[in-house]
CSV table of C-alpha atoms in Angstrom, one decimal:
chain,number,residue,atom,x,y,z
A,1485,UNK,CA,26.3,-21.1,2.5
A,1486,UNK,CA,27.7,-22.4,-0.8
A,1487,UNK,CA,24.3,-21.8,-2.4
A,1488,UNK,CA,24.4,-18.1,-1.2
A,1489,UNK,CA,28.0,-17.7,-2.5
A,1490,UNK,CA,27.1,-19.1,-5.9
A,1491,UNK,CA,24.0,-16.9,-6.0
A,1492,UNK,CA,26.1,-13.8,-5.2
A,1493,UNK,CA,28.7,-14.6,-7.9
A,1494,UNK,CA,26.1,-14.4,-10.7
A,1495,UNK,CA,25.1,-10.9,-9.6
A,1496,UNK,CA,26.7,-7.8,-11.2
A,1497,UNK,CA,26.9,-4.4,-9.5
A,1498,UNK,CA,25.8,-2.7,-12.8
A,1499,UNK,CA,22.5,-4.5,-12.6
A,1500,UNK,CA,21.7,-3.0,-9.1
A,1501,UNK,CA,19.2,-0.2,-9.7
A,1502,UNK,CA,20.7,2.5,-7.5
A,1503,UNK,CA,18.2,5.1,-9.0
A,1504,UNK,CA,15.4,3.2,-7.3
A,1505,UNK,CA,17.3,2.9,-4.0
A,1506,UNK,CA,18.2,6.6,-4.0
A,1507,UNK,CA,14.5,7.6,-4.8
A,1508,UNK,CA,13.3,5.5,-1.9
A,1509,UNK,CA,15.9,7.0,0.5
A,1510,UNK,CA,15.1,10.6,-0.5
A,1511,UNK,CA,11.4,10.0,-0.1
A,1512,UNK,CA,12.1,8.4,3.3
A,1513,UNK,CA,14.2,11.4,4.4
A,1514,UNK,CA,11.2,13.7,3.5
A,1515,UNK,CA,9.0,11.3,5.5
A,1516,UNK,CA,11.3,11.5,8.6
A,1517,UNK,CA,11.4,15.3,8.5
A,1518,UNK,CA,7.6,15.6,8.0
A,1519,UNK,CA,6.8,13.0,10.7
A,1520,UNK,CA,9.2,14.8,13.1
A,1521,UNK,CA,7.4,18.1,12.4
A,1522,UNK,CA,3.9,16.5,12.8
A,1523,UNK,CA,4.7,14.5,15.9
A,1524,UNK,CA,8.3,14.9,17.2
A,1525,UNK,CA,7.9,11.8,19.5
A,1526,UNK,CA,7.4,9.6,16.4
A,1527,UNK,CA,10.5,10.7,14.6
A,1528,UNK,CA,12.9,8.3,16.3
A,1529,UNK,CA,10.6,5.3,15.5
A,1530,UNK,CA,10.4,6.5,11.9
A,1531,UNK,CA,14.2,6.5,11.7
A,1532,UNK,CA,14.3,3.0,13.2
A,1533,UNK,CA,11.7,1.9,10.6
A,1534,UNK,CA,13.9,3.2,7.7
A,1535,UNK,CA,17.0,1.5,9.2
A,1536,UNK,CA,15.2,-1.8,9.6
A,1537,UNK,CA,13.7,-1.4,6.1
A,1538,UNK,CA,17.1,-0.9,4.6
A,1539,UNK,CA,18.4,-4.0,6.2
A,1540,UNK,CA,15.4,-5.9,4.8
A,1541,UNK,CA,15.8,-4.3,1.4
A,1542,UNK,CA,19.5,-5.2,1.0
A,1543,UNK,CA,19.0,-8.7,2.4
A,1544,UNK,CA,16.1,-9.6,0.1
A,1545,UNK,CA,17.7,-8.0,-2.9
A,1546,UNK,CA,20.5,-10.6,-2.7
A,1547,UNK,CA,18.3,-13.7,-2.2
A,1548,UNK,CA,17.0,-15.3,-5.4
A,1549,UNK,CA,13.3,-14.6,-5.5
A,1550,UNK,CA,12.7,-17.8,-7.4
A,1551,UNK,CA,14.0,-19.7,-4.3
A,1552,UNK,CA,11.7,-17.7,-2.0
A,1553,UNK,CA,8.7,-18.4,-4.3
A,1554,UNK,CA,9.2,-22.1,-3.6
A,1555,UNK,CA,7.7,-21.4,-0.2
A,1556,UNK,CA,4.7,-19.5,-1.6
A,1557,UNK,CA,2.2,-21.7,0.3
A,1558,UNK,CA,4.1,-21.1,3.5
A,1559,UNK,CA,3.7,-17.3,2.8
A,1560,UNK,CA,0.0,-17.8,2.2
A,1561,UNK,CA,-0.4,-19.7,5.5
A,1562,UNK,CA,1.7,-17.1,7.4
A,1563,UNK,CA,-0.6,-14.4,6.1
A,1564,UNK,CA,-3.7,-16.1,7.3
A,1565,UNK,CA,-2.2,-16.9,10.7
A,1566,UNK,CA,-1.3,-13.3,11.2
A,1567,UNK,CA,-4.8,-12.1,10.2
A,1568,UNK,CA,-6.5,-14.7,12.4
A,1569,UNK,CA,-4.2,-13.6,15.2
A,1570,UNK,CA,-5.6,-10.1,14.8
A,1571,UNK,CA,-9.1,-11.5,14.7
A,1572,UNK,CA,-8.8,-13.3,18.1
A,1573,UNK,CA,-6.0,-11.5,19.9
A,1574,UNK,CA,-5.6,-8.2,18.2
A,1575,UNK,CA,-5.4,-4.8,19.8
A,1576,UNK,CA,-8.4,-2.5,19.4
A,1577,UNK,CA,-8.0,1.2,18.8
A,1578,UNK,CA,-10.8,3.7,17.9
A,1579,UNK,CA,-13.2,0.9,17.2
A,1580,UNK,CA,-10.9,-1.1,14.9
A,1581,UNK,CA,-8.9,-4.2,15.7
A,1582,UNK,CA,-6.1,-4.2,13.2
A,1583,UNK,CA,-2.9,-4.6,15.3
A,1584,UNK,CA,-0.8,-7.2,17.1
A,1585,UNK,CA,0.9,-6.1,20.2
A,1586,UNK,CA,4.4,-7.7,20.3
A,1587,UNK,CA,5.3,-5.8,23.5
A,1588,UNK,CA,8.4,-4.1,21.9
A,1589,UNK,CA,6.6,-3.3,18.6
A,1590,UNK,CA,3.0,-3.2,17.2
A,1591,UNK,CA,2.4,-4.9,13.9
A,1592,UNK,CA,-0.3,-4.4,11.4
A,1593,UNK,CA,-0.6,-7.7,9.4
A,1594,UNK,CA,-2.7,-6.2,6.6
A,1595,UNK,CA,0.4,-4.4,5.4
A,1596,UNK,CA,2.2,-7.8,5.1
A,1597,UNK,CA,-0.8,-9.2,3.3
A,1598,UNK,CA,-0.1,-7.0,0.3
A,1599,UNK,CA,3.5,-8.2,-0.3
A,1600,UNK,CA,2.6,-11.8,0.6
A,1601,UNK,CA,-0.3,-11.7,-1.9
A,1602,UNK,CA,2.0,-10.4,-4.6
A,1603,UNK,CA,4.6,-13.1,-4.0
A,1604,UNK,CA,2.0,-15.9,-3.7
A,1605,UNK,CA,0.1,-15.0,-6.9
A,1606,UNK,CA,3.4,-14.4,-8.8
A,1607,UNK,CA,4.2,-18.1,-8.3
A,1608,UNK,CA,0.6,-19.4,-8.6
A,1609,UNK,CA,-0.1,-17.5,-11.8
A,1610,UNK,CA,3.3,-18.5,-13.3
A,1611,UNK,CA,2.5,-22.2,-12.6
A,1612,UNK,CA,-1.0,-21.8,-14.1
A,1613,UNK,CA,0.0,-19.5,-16.9
A,1614,UNK,CA,-1.5,-21.6,-19.7
A,1615,UNK,CA,-4.8,-21.9,-17.8
A,1616,UNK,CA,-5.3,-18.3,-16.7
A,1617,UNK,CA,-8.1,-17.7,-19.2
A,1618,UNK,CA,-10.0,-20.7,-18.0
A,1619,UNK,CA,-12.9,-19.8,-15.6
A,1620,UNK,CA,-11.9,-22.6,-13.2
A,1621,UNK,CA,-8.4,-21.1,-12.7
A,1622,UNK,CA,-9.9,-17.6,-12.2
A,1623,UNK,CA,-12.3,-19.1,-9.7
A,1624,UNK,CA,-9.4,-20.7,-7.8
A,1625,UNK,CA,-7.6,-17.3,-7.6
A,1626,UNK,CA,-10.7,-15.6,-6.3
A,1627,UNK,CA,-11.3,-18.3,-3.6
A,1628,UNK,CA,-7.7,-18.0,-2.5
A,1629,UNK,CA,-7.8,-14.2,-2.0
A,1630,UNK,CA,-11.3,-14.1,-0.4
A,1631,UNK,CA,-10.2,-15.3,3.1
A,1632,UNK,CA,-7.7,-12.4,3.4
A,1633,UNK,CA,-10.2,-9.9,2.1
A,1634,UNK,CA,-12.9,-11.2,4.6
A,1635,UNK,CA,-10.5,-11.1,7.6
A,1636,UNK,CA,-9.4,-7.5,6.7
A,1637,UNK,CA,-12.8,-6.0,6.0
A,1638,UNK,CA,-14.1,-7.4,9.3
A,1639,UNK,CA,-11.4,-5.6,11.4
A,1640,UNK,CA,-13.0,-3.3,10.0
A,1641,UNK,CA,-10.5,-2.0,7.4
A,1642,UNK,CA,-12.4,-1.2,4.2
A,1643,UNK,CA,-9.7,0.9,2.6
A,1644,UNK,CA,-7.1,-1.8,2.8
A,1645,UNK,CA,-9.6,-4.3,1.5
A,1646,UNK,CA,-10.3,-2.1,-1.6
A,1647,UNK,CA,-6.6,-1.6,-2.1
A,1648,UNK,CA,-5.8,-5.3,-1.9
A,1649,UNK,CA,-8.7,-6.2,-4.2
A,1650,UNK,CA,-7.5,-3.7,-6.8
A,1651,UNK,CA,-3.9,-5.1,-6.6
A,1652,UNK,CA,-5.3,-8.6,-7.0
A,1653,UNK,CA,-7.2,-7.8,-10.3
A,1654,UNK,CA,-4.0,-6.1,-11.6
A,1655,UNK,CA,-2.0,-9.2,-10.9
A,1656,UNK,CA,-4.6,-11.3,-12.7
A,1657,UNK,CA,-4.5,-9.1,-15.7
A,1658,UNK,CA,-0.7,-9.2,-15.8
A,1659,UNK,CA,-1.0,-13.0,-15.6
A,1660,UNK,CA,-3.0,-13.2,-18.7
A,1661,UNK,CA,-6.6,-12.7,-17.6
A,1662,UNK,CA,-8.8,-11.9,-20.6
A,1663,UNK,CA,-9.1,-8.1,-21.1
A,1664,UNK,CA,-12.8,-8.6,-21.7
A,1665,UNK,CA,-13.2,-9.8,-18.1
A,1666,UNK,CA,-11.2,-6.8,-16.9
A,1667,UNK,CA,-13.4,-4.5,-18.9
A,1668,UNK,CA,-16.5,-6.1,-17.5
A,1669,UNK,CA,-15.3,-5.9,-13.9
A,1670,UNK,CA,-14.4,-2.2,-14.4
A,1671,UNK,CA,-17.8,-1.4,-16.1
A,1672,UNK,CA,-19.7,-3.1,-13.3
A,1673,UNK,CA,-17.6,-1.5,-10.6
A,1674,UNK,CA,-18.0,2.0,-12.0
A,1675,UNK,CA,-21.7,1.5,-12.4
A,1676,UNK,CA,-22.1,0.3,-8.8
A,1677,UNK,CA,-20.2,3.3,-7.6
A,1678,UNK,CA,-22.3,5.7,-9.6
A,1679,UNK,CA,-25.6,4.0,-8.4
A,1680,UNK,CA,-24.3,4.0,-4.8
A,1681,UNK,CA,-23.6,7.8,-4.9
A,1682,UNK,CA,-27.0,8.4,-6.5
A,1683,UNK,CA,-28.6,6.3,-3.8
A,1684,UNK,CA,-26.9,8.4,-1.1
A,1685,UNK,CA,-28.4,11.5,-2.7
A,1686,UNK,CA,-31.9,10.3,-1.8
A,1687,UNK,CA,-31.2,8.2,1.3
A,1688,UNK,CA,-28.5,9.9,3.4
A,1689,UNK,CA,-29.5,8.2,6.6
A,1690,UNK,CA,-30.0,4.7,5.2
A,1691,UNK,CA,-28.4,1.8,7.0
A,1692,UNK,CA,-26.2,-0.3,4.7
A,1693,UNK,CA,-25.2,-3.8,6.0
A,1694,UNK,CA,-21.8,-3.7,4.4
A,1695,UNK,CA,-20.8,-0.3,5.8
A,1696,UNK,CA,-20.0,0.6,9.4
A,1697,UNK,CA,-21.6,3.8,10.8
A,1698,UNK,CA,-18.4,5.8,10.7
A,1699,UNK,CA,-17.7,4.7,7.1
A,1700,UNK,CA,-21.1,5.8,6.0
A,1701,UNK,CA,-20.6,9.2,7.7
A,1702,UNK,CA,-17.2,9.6,6.0
A,1703,UNK,CA,-18.7,9.0,2.6
A,1704,UNK,CA,-21.6,11.3,3.2
A,1705,UNK,CA,-19.1,14.0,4.5
A,1706,UNK,CA,-17.2,13.6,1.2
A,1707,UNK,CA,-20.4,13.7,-0.9
A,1708,UNK,CA,-21.9,16.7,1.1
A,1709,UNK,CA,-18.9,18.6,2.5
A,1710,UNK,CA,-21.0,21.7,3.4
A,1711,UNK,CA,-23.4,19.7,5.6
A,1712,UNK,CA,-20.6,18.0,7.5
A,1713,UNK,CA,-18.1,20.8,7.5
A,1714,UNK,CA,-18.2,21.1,11.3
A,1715,UNK,CA,-18.3,17.4,12.1
A,1716,UNK,CA,-17.1,14.3,10.2
A,1717,UNK,CA,-15.9,16.4,7.2
A,1718,UNK,CA,-13.8,18.8,9.3
A,1719,UNK,CA,-10.6,16.7,9.1
A,1720,UNK,CA,-10.6,16.7,5.3
A,1721,UNK,CA,-11.5,20.4,5.1
A,1722,UNK,CA,-8.6,21.2,7.5
A,1723,UNK,CA,-6.3,19.1,5.3
A,1724,UNK,CA,-7.3,21.0,2.2
A,1725,UNK,CA,-6.8,24.3,4.0
A,1726,UNK,CA,-3.3,23.2,5.2
A,1727,UNK,CA,-2.2,22.2,1.7
A,1728,UNK,CA,-3.5,25.4,0.2
A,1729,UNK,CA,-2.0,27.6,2.9
A,1730,UNK,CA,1.5,26.3,2.0
A,1731,UNK,CA,1.3,28.1,-1.4
A,1732,UNK,CA,4.5,27.7,-3.5
A,1733,UNK,CA,7.3,27.1,-1.0
A,1734,UNK,CA,5.5,26.4,2.2
A,1735,UNK,CA,5.9,27.8,5.7
A,1736,UNK,CA,8.9,25.7,6.5
A,1737,UNK,CA,9.4,22.6,8.6
A,1738,UNK,CA,8.8,23.0,12.4
A,1739,UNK,CA,7.6,26.6,11.9
A,1740,UNK,CA,6.1,28.6,14.7
A,1741,UNK,CA,3.4,30.3,12.5
A,1742,UNK,CA,0.2,31.0,14.3
A,1743,UNK,CA,-1.7,30.5,11.1
A,1744,UNK,CA,-0.5,26.9,10.8
A,1745,UNK,CA,-3.2,24.3,10.7
A,1746,UNK,CA,-0.8,21.8,12.2
A,1747,UNK,CA,0.3,24.1,15.0
A,1748,UNK,CA,-3.3,24.7,15.9
A,1749,UNK,CA,-3.9,20.9,16.3
A,1750,UNK,CA,-6.6,21.0,13.7
A,1751,UNK,CA,-5.3,17.8,12.0
A,1752,UNK,CA,-5.7,14.4,13.7
A,1753,UNK,CA,-3.4,11.6,12.7
A,1754,UNK,CA,-1.3,14.1,10.9
A,1755,UNK,CA,1.8,11.9,11.0
A,1756,UNK,CA,0.0,9.0,9.3
A,1757,UNK,CA,-3.1,9.4,7.2
A,1758,UNK,CA,-2.7,13.2,6.6
A,1759,UNK,CA,1.1,13.4,6.3
A,1760,UNK,CA,0.6,14.9,2.8
A,1761,UNK,CA,-1.2,17.8,4.3
A,1762,UNK,CA,1.8,18.5,6.5
A,1763,UNK,CA,4.1,18.4,3.4
A,1764,UNK,CA,1.7,20.7,1.6
A,1765,UNK,CA,1.6,23.3,4.4
A,1766,UNK,CA,5.3,23.2,5.4
A,1767,UNK,CA,7.0,22.4,2.0
A,1768,UNK,CA,4.4,24.0,-0.2
A,1769,UNK,CA,3.5,23.1,-3.8
A,1770,UNK,CA,7.2,22.4,-4.5
A,1771,UNK,CA,7.4,19.9,-1.8
A,1772,UNK,CA,4.2,18.1,-2.9
A,1773,UNK,CA,5.6,17.9,-6.5
A,1774,UNK,CA,8.9,16.5,-5.2
A,1775,UNK,CA,7.0,13.8,-3.3
A,1776,UNK,CA,4.8,12.9,-6.3
A,1777,UNK,CA,7.8,12.9,-8.6
A,1778,UNK,CA,9.8,10.5,-6.3
A,1779,UNK,CA,6.8,8.2,-6.0
A,1780,UNK,CA,6.3,8.2,-9.8
A,1781,UNK,CA,10.0,7.6,-10.3
A,1782,UNK,CA,9.9,4.6,-8.0
A,1783,UNK,CA,6.8,3.2,-9.8
A,1784,UNK,CA,8.5,3.7,-13.2
A,1785,UNK,CA,11.7,2.0,-12.1
A,1786,UNK,CA,9.7,-1.0,-10.8
A,1787,UNK,CA,8.0,-1.3,-14.2
A,1788,UNK,CA,11.3,-1.0,-16.1
A,1789,UNK,CA,12.8,-3.8,-14.0
A,1790,UNK,CA,9.7,-5.9,-14.6
A,1791,UNK,CA,9.9,-5.5,-18.3
A,1792,UNK,CA,13.4,-7.1,-18.3
A,1793,UNK,CA,12.5,-9.8,-15.7
A,1794,UNK,CA,13.6,-13.4,-16.6
A,1795,UNK,CA,10.2,-14.9,-16.1
A,1796,UNK,CA,6.5,-14.2,-15.5
A,1797,UNK,CA,6.8,-14.3,-11.8
A,1798,UNK,CA,9.4,-11.6,-11.8
A,1799,UNK,CA,7.2,-9.4,-14.0
A,1800,UNK,CA,4.2,-9.9,-11.7
A,1801,UNK,CA,6.3,-9.1,-8.6
A,1802,UNK,CA,7.6,-5.8,-10.1
A,1803,UNK,CA,4.2,-4.9,-11.6
A,1804,UNK,CA,2.4,-5.8,-8.3
A,1805,UNK,CA,4.8,-3.7,-6.2
A,1806,UNK,CA,4.3,-0.8,-8.6
A,1807,UNK,CA,0.6,-1.2,-8.4
A,1808,UNK,CA,0.7,-1.4,-4.6
A,1809,UNK,CA,2.7,1.8,-4.3
A,1810,UNK,CA,0.7,3.6,-6.9
A,1811,UNK,CA,-2.8,2.7,-5.6
A,1812,UNK,CA,-1.9,3.4,-2.0
A,1813,UNK,CA,-0.3,6.7,-2.9
A,1814,UNK,CA,-3.3,7.8,-5.0
A,1815,UNK,CA,-5.7,6.9,-2.1
A,1816,UNK,CA,-3.7,8.7,0.5
A,1817,UNK,CA,-3.2,11.9,-1.5
A,1818,UNK,CA,-6.8,11.7,-2.7
A,1819,UNK,CA,-8.1,11.7,0.8
A,1820,UNK,CA,-5.8,14.6,1.9
A,1821,UNK,CA,-7.0,16.7,-1.1
A,1822,UNK,CA,-10.6,15.8,-0.8
A,1823,UNK,CA,-10.8,13.8,-4.0
A,1824,UNK,CA,-11.7,10.6,-2.2
A,1825,UNK,CA,-13.6,9.9,1.1
A,1826,UNK,CA,-11.7,10.0,4.3
A,1827,UNK,CA,-10.0,6.6,4.9
A,1828,UNK,CA,-6.9,5.3,6.7
A,1829,UNK,CA,-4.1,4.4,4.4
A,1830,UNK,CA,-0.5,5.5,4.8
A,1831,UNK,CA,1.6,7.3,2.2
A,1832,UNK,CA,4.3,4.8,1.1
A,1833,UNK,CA,7.8,5.5,2.6
A,1834,UNK,CA,6.5,8.8,4.1
A,1835,UNK,CA,3.8,8.2,6.7
A,1836,UNK,CA,4.6,7.0,10.2
A,1837,UNK,CA,4.1,3.3,10.8
A,1838,UNK,CA,6.9,0.8,11.4
A,1839,UNK,CA,5.1,-2.1,9.7
A,1840,UNK,CA,4.2,-0.1,6.7
A,1841,UNK,CA,7.7,1.2,6.2
A,1842,UNK,CA,9.4,-2.2,6.5
A,1843,UNK,CA,6.9,-3.8,4.2
A,1844,UNK,CA,7.4,-1.3,1.5
A,1845,UNK,CA,11.2,-1.6,1.8
A,1846,UNK,CA,10.8,-5.4,1.6
A,1847,UNK,CA,8.8,-5.1,-1.6
A,1848,UNK,CA,11.5,-2.9,-3.2
A,1849,UNK,CA,14.1,-5.5,-2.1
A,1850,UNK,CA,12.2,-8.1,-4.1
A,1851,UNK,CA,12.1,-5.8,-7.1
A,1852,UNK,CA,15.8,-5.2,-6.9
A,1853,UNK,CA,16.5,-8.9,-6.9
A,1854,UNK,CA,14.4,-9.4,-10.0
A,1855,UNK,CA,16.7,-6.8,-11.7
A,1856,UNK,CA,19.8,-8.7,-10.5
A,1857,UNK,CA,18.8,-12.0,-12.1
A,1858,UNK,CA,20.3,-13.1,-15.4
A,1859,UNK,CA,18.2,-11.6,-18.3
A,1860,UNK,CA,16.6,-13.6,-21.1
A,1861,UNK,CA,16.7,-11.6,-24.3
C-alpha cells in the first residue's frame, strides 16, 4: 500500500494525456452505436466491454510499468498457457478453435498475445539493448515469438499471426535491429507476396500446405472478384456496396431503408469484421473520416508519449501499441473496402468483442502510465 501511495505521489495530473482518453472514448461511443445498429443484442455487451476497459485503463495507467515489466517472464508464460488451453480445450466455431469458454464470458487469447508480446519484448529488448545487432540475440527473439505464432496459426488464425509477426518486427526495429535486416526482410516479404500472386494466376486450384481451403478461396476471391462474386467474394462485394451507398452523410443509424445492405442481411459478422461497412453505410463518408481521424489521433498520441518516455522499454510499449492499433485498423478497413483479402480482425475500439475491447483499453492504460513517469530530458 505504501508503495502505491509513493507511486501516486510522483504523478502529476498535467501529465495525464486526456486527449488520448477522449479520443478512445469517442471512438468507443461510435462503436457502441454501430454495433447496436448491426446487432442490437450485442450492444449491451459492447457497453460492458467499454466499462470494463475503462476500469482496466485507469488501473494500469496508475501502476508503474517498470514494476509490471519485472514479471515479463510470468506474462510470457501466461500467454503460452492461454494459447495451449485453446489448443486442447478451446471452443470451435465455423471450423476455427480460437476461444475459451469461461461460462460467463468467452475469451480470445490471441488478443492478449499482442499486448503480452509488446510488454515482454519491451523488457527483453531493453535488457539486451547493447546486443540487439548481434545475430545471436535476434535468433533468441525469433525463437521466443515462434511458439505463440505457431499456436495461433494452427487455430487456424492466419490474420492474427500476420498481425503479430508485423508488430514483432517493428518492436525489433525500435529496439535497435539493423535497418539492413529490416530492409532485407521487407524485400523478401514483398517478393514472396508478388510471386505468390503470380502463382495464383496460373494455378488457381493448387493445394498449398500452409493455407486452409477457405483461406485459399478468400485470397482467390480477392484476386479474381468477378469469378467469385456470387460465392466467396460476395461478402466483400456487399461490404464495398454498403460503404458506397452511404455517400456523404450516410443513411442514418438504425434506419429502415429498404435499400440498406445491412437491413437486407447481406453482411455476415457485420458487428465484428465488417463494422466499417456499417459505419460507411449509416454514417457515410463523414463517419468513416471521423473514425479514421480518431484512430490516427490515438496512434499519434501514443507515438508522442513514447518519444518522451524515460527509458527504451517505455518507448517500445508506446510504439508497439501504436503499431498494434495501426496494423489491425489497416487490415480491418482494407478488408471492408476490398483492398485486402477477407480475414477476421476486429476494428480497434469499434468492433464487437469483449476480449478485444478490454485488451486495447489495457494497452492504452500502459501508454498513459509511460506518460506519467518522470521524464529524462
